mmCIF file of C-alpha atoms in Angstrom:
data_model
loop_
_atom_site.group_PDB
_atom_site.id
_atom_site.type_symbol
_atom_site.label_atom_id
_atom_site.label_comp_id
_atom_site.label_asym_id
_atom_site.label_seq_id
_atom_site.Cartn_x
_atom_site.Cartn_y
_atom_site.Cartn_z
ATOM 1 C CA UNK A 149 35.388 -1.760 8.867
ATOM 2 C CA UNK A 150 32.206 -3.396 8.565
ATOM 3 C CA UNK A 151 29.403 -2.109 6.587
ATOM 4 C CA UNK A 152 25.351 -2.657 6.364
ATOM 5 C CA UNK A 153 23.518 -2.237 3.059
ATOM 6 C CA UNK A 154 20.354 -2.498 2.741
ATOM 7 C CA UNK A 155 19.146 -1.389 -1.275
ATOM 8 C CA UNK A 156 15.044 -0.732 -1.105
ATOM 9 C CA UNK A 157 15.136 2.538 -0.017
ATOM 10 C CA UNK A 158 10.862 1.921 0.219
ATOM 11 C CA UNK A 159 8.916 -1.254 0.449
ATOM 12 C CA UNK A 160 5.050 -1.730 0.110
ATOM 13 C CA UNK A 161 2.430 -4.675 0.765
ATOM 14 C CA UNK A 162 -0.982 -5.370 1.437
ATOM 15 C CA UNK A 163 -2.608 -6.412 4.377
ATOM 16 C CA UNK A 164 -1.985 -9.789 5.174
ATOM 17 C CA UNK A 165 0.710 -10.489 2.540
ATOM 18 C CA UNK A 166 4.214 -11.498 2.871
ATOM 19 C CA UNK A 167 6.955 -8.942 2.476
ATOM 20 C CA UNK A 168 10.857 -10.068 2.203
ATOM 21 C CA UNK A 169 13.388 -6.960 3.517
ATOM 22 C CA UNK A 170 16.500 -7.130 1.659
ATOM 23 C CA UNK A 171 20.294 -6.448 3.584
ATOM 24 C CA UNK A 172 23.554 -7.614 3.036
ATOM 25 C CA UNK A 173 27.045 -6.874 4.980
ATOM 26 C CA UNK A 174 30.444 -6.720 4.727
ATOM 27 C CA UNK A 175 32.818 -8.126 7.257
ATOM 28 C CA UNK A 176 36.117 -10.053 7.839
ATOM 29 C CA UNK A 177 35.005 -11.428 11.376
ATOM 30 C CA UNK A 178 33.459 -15.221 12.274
ATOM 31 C CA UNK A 179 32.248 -13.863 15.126
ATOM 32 C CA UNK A 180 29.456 -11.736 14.674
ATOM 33 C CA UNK A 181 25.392 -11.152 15.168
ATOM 34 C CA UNK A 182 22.805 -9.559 13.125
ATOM 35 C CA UNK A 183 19.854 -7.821 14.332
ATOM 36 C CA UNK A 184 16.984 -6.405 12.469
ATOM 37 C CA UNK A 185 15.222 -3.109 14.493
ATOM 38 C CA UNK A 186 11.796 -1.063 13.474
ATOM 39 C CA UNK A 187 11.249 2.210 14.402
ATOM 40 C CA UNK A 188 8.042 3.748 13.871
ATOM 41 C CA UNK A 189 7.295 7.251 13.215
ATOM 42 C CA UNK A 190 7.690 8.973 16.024
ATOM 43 C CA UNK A 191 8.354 6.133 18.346
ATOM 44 C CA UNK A 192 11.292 4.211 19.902
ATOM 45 C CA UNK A 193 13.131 1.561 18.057
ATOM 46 C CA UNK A 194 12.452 -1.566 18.577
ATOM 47 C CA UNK A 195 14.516 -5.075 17.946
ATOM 48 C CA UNK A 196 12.344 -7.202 16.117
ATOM 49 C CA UNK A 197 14.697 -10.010 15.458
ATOM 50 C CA UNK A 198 18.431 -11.292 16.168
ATOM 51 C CA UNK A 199 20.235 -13.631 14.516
ATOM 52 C CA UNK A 200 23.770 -15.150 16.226
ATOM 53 C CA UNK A 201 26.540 -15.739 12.797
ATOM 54 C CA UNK A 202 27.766 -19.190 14.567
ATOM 55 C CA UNK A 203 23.774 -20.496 14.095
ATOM 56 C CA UNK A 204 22.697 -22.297 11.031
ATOM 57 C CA UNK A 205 19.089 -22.341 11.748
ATOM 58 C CA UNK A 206 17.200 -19.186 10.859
ATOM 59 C CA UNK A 207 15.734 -16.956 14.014
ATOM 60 C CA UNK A 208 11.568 -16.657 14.122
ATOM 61 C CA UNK A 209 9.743 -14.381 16.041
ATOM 62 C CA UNK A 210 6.087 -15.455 15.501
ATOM 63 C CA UNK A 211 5.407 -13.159 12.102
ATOM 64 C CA UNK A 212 8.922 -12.786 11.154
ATOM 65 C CA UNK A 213 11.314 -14.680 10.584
ATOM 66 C CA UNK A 214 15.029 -14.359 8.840
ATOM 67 C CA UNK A 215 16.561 -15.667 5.895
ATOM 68 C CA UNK A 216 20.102 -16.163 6.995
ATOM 69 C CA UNK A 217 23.107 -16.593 4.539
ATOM 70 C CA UNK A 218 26.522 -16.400 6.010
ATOM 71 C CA UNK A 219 28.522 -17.286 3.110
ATOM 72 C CA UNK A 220 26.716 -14.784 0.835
ATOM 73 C CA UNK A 221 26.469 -12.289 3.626
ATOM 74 C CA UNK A 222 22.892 -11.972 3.493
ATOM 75 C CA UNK A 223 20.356 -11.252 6.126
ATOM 76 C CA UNK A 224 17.192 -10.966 4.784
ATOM 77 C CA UNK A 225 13.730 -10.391 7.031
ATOM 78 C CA UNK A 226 10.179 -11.471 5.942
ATOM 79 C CA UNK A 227 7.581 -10.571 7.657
ATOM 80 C CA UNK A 228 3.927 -12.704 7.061
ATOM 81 C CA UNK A 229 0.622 -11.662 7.773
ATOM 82 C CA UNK A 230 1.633 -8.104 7.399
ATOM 83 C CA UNK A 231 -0.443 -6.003 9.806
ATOM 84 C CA UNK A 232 -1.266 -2.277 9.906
ATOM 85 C CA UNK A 233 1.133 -1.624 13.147
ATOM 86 C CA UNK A 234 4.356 -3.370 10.818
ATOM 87 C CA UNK A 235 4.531 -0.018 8.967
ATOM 88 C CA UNK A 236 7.535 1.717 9.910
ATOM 89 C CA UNK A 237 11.509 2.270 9.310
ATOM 90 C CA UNK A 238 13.247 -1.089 9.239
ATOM 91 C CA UNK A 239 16.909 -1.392 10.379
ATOM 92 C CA UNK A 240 19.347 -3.744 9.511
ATOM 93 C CA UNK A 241 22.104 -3.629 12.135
ATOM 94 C CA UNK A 242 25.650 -5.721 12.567
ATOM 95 C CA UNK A 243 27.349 -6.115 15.697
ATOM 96 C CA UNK A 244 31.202 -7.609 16.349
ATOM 97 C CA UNK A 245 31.630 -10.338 18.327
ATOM 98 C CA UNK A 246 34.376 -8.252 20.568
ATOM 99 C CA UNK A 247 34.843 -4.880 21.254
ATOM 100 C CA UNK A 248 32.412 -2.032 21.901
ATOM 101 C CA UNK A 249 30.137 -3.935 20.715
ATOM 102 C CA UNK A 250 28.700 -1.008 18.684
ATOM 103 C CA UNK A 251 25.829 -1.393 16.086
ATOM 104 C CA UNK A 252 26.572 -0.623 12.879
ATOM 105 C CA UNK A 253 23.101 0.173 10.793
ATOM 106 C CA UNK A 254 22.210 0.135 7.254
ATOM 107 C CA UNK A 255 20.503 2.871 5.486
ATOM 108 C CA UNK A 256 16.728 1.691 6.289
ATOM 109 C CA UNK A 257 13.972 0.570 4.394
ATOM 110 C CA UNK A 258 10.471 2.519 4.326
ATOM 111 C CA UNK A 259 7.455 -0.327 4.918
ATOM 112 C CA UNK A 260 4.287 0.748 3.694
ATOM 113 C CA UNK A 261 1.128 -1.720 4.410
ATOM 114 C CA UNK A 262 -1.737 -0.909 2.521
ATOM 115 C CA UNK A 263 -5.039 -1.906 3.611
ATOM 116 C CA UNK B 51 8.257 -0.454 26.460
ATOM 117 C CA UNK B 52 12.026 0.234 27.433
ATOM 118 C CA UNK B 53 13.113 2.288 30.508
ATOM 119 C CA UNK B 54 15.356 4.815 29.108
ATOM 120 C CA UNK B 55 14.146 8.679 28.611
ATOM 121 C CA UNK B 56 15.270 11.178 26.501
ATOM 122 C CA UNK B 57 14.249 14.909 27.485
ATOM 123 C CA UNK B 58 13.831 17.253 25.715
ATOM 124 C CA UNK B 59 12.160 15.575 22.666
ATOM 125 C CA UNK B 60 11.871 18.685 20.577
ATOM 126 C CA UNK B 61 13.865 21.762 20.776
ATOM 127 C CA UNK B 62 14.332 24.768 18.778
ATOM 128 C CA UNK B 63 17.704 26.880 19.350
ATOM 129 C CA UNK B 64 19.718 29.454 17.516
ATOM 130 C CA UNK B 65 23.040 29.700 17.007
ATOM 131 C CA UNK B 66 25.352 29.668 19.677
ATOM 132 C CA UNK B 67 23.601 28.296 22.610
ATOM 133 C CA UNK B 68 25.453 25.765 24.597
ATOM 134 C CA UNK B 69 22.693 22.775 24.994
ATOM 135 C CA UNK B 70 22.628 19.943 26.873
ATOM 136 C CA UNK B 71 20.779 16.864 25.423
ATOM 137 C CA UNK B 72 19.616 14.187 28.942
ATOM 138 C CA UNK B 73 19.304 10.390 28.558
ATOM 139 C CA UNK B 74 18.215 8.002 31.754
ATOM 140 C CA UNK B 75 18.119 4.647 31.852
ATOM 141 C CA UNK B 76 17.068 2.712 34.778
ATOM 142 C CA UNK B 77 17.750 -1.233 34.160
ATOM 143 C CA UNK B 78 21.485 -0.285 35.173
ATOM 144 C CA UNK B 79 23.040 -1.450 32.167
ATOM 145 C CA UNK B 80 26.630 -0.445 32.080
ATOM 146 C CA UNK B 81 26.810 -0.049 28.133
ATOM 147 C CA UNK B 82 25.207 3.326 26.818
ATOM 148 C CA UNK B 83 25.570 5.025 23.194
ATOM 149 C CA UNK B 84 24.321 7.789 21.443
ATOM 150 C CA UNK B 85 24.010 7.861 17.809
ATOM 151 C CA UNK B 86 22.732 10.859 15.119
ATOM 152 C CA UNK B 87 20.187 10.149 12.552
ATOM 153 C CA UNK B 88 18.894 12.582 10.102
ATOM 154 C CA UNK B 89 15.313 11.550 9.189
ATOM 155 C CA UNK B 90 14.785 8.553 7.244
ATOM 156 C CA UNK B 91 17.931 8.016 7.163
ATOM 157 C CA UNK B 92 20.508 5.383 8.936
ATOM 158 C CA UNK B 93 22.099 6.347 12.285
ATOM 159 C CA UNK B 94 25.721 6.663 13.181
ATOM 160 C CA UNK B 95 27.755 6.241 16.434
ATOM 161 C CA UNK B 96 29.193 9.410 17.647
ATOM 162 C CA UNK B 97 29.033 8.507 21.656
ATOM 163 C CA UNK B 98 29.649 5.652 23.726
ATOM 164 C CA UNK B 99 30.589 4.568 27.293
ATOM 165 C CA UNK B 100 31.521 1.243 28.946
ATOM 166 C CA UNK B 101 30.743 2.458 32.253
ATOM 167 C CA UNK B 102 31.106 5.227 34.982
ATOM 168 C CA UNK B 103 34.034 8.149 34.201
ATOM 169 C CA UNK B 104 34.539 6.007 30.557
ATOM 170 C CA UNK B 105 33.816 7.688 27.377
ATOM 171 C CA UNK B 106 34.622 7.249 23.549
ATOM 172 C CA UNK B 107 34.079 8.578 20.159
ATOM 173 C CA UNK B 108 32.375 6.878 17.463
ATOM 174 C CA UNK B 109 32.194 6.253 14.669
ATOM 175 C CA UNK B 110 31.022 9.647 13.275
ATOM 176 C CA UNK B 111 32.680 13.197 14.211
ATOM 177 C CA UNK B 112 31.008 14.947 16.557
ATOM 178 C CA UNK B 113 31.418 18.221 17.960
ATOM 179 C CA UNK B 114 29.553 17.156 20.669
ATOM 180 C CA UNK B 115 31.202 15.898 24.046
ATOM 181 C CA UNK B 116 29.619 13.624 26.867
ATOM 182 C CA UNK B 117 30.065 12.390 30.420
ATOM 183 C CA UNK B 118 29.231 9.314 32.537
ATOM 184 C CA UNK B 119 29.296 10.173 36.327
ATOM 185 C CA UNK B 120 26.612 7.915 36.943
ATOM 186 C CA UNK B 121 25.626 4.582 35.569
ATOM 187 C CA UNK B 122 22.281 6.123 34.819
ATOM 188 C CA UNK B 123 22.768 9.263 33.277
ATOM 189 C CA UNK B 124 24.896 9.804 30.065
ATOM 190 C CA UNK B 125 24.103 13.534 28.885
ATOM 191 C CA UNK B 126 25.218 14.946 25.407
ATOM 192 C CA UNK B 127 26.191 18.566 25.183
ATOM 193 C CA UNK B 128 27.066 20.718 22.746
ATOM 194 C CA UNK B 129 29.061 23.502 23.468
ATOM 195 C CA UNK B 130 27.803 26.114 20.676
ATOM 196 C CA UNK B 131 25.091 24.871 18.633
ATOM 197 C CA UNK B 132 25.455 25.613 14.721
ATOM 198 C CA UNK B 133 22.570 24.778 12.120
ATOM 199 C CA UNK B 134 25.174 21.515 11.089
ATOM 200 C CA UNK B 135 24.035 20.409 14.140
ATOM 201 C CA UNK B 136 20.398 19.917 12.968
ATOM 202 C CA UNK B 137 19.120 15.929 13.641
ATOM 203 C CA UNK B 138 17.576 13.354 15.930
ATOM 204 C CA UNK B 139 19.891 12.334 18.788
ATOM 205 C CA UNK B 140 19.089 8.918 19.728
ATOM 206 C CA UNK B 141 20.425 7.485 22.809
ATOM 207 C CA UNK B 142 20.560 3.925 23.748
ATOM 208 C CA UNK B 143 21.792 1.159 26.360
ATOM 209 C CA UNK B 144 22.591 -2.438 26.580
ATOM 210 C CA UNK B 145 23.493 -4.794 29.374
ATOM 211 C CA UNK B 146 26.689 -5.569 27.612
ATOM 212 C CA UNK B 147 25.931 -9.422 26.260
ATOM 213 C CA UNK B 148 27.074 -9.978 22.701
ATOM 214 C CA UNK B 149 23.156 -11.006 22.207
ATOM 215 C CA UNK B 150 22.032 -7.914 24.770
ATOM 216 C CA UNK B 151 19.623 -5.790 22.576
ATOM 217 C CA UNK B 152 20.046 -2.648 22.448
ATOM 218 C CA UNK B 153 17.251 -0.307 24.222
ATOM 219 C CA UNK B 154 16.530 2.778 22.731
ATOM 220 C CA UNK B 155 15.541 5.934 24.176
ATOM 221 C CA UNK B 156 12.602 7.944 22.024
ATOM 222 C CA UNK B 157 15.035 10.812 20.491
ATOM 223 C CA UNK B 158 15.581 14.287 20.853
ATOM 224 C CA UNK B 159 15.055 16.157 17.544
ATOM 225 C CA UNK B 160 17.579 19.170 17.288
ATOM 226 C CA UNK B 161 16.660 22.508 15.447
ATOM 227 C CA UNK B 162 19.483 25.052 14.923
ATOM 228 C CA UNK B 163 18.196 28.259 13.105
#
């Protein structure tokens, strides 16, 4: 089965910096894509980012961008510029190639901008 | 902002009571899932259907059971509510594409005293 990890239980940067969100995964598949989703409090989820596994070049959505390594099986996000409205729960999130195509999610990471 | 709905959003129960959890979606995507997160924490699968009249379990053990008599509606109900039962239901749908996100509804948080 796969698995999502994602190890900084809480993250914090200023205003306008650069933050890096860490996760890694676990899989025996070549066929796979990566997503990264924010939910803040209180709100719906939201996909920020999405990353197919047969694509060498890194996804970028304006502020954020990905840091794709297949071979390590790392997926990290950094967001630039942080802004006020970034704070929230980020979600790393793995999804087969076949099947259900079911999300598997990692256990989060806290963002905290301070102004 | 997405066009699925949870209802309700909040609700407060005690032990026992048969509840029924609602989720609409109306871009008439085929794929729908629910998954249980306890706050700040990850989610995990316990519902999801392919389409009308097809269900299956996920991931996680649920108590609860589901239907799917209509492309837009996939309700979650739990027959006799316990205090285990305590966490945000989060329901969500896709159009099925392997790069299809996923659209979430905004959660129903689930008190059992």
């Amino acid at each position: 089965a796969q698995t999502v990890t994602q190890s900084q239980p809480e993250m914090s940067v200023q205003e306008a910096e650069t933050v890096t969100l860490s996760c890694t995964y676990d899989t025996s598949e070549s066929d796979y894509y990566l997503f990264w989703y924010k939910q803040p409090p209180s709100r719906q989820m939201i996909l920020v980012i999405r990353q197919e596994a047969y694509k060498q070049q890194n996804a970028t959505e304006n502020r954020f961008s990905v840091n794709f390594q297949k071979a390590a099986k790392s997926f990290s996000l950094k967001i630039s510029d942080s802004q006020l409205g970034d704070a929230a729960m980020y979600f790393c999130a793995y999804r087969s190639g076949k099947g259900a195509q079911k999300l598997v999610f990692g256990q989060g990471t806290r963002l905290t901008i301070n102004p | 902002e997405a066009d699925i709905y949870q209802t309700p959003r909040y609700l407060v129960i005690g032990t026992g009571k048969k509840i029924t959890l609602e989720c609409s979606q109306t871009m008439g995507h085929d794929k729908m899932y629910w998954y249980q997160q306890d706050p700040g924490m990850e989610l995990h699968l316990i519902h999801y259907s392919y389409g009308v009249n097809s269900t299956e379990k996920g991931d996680l053990s649920s108590e609860s059971t589901v239907s799917r008599i209509r492309t837009e509606h996939f309700p979650l109900t739990l027959e006799s509510a316990r205090p285990s039962h305590t966490s945000q239901y989060l329901c969500a749908s896709t159009r099925g594409t392997n790069t299809g996100e996923l659209f979430f509804g905004e959660g129903s948080r689930l008190t059992v005293l």
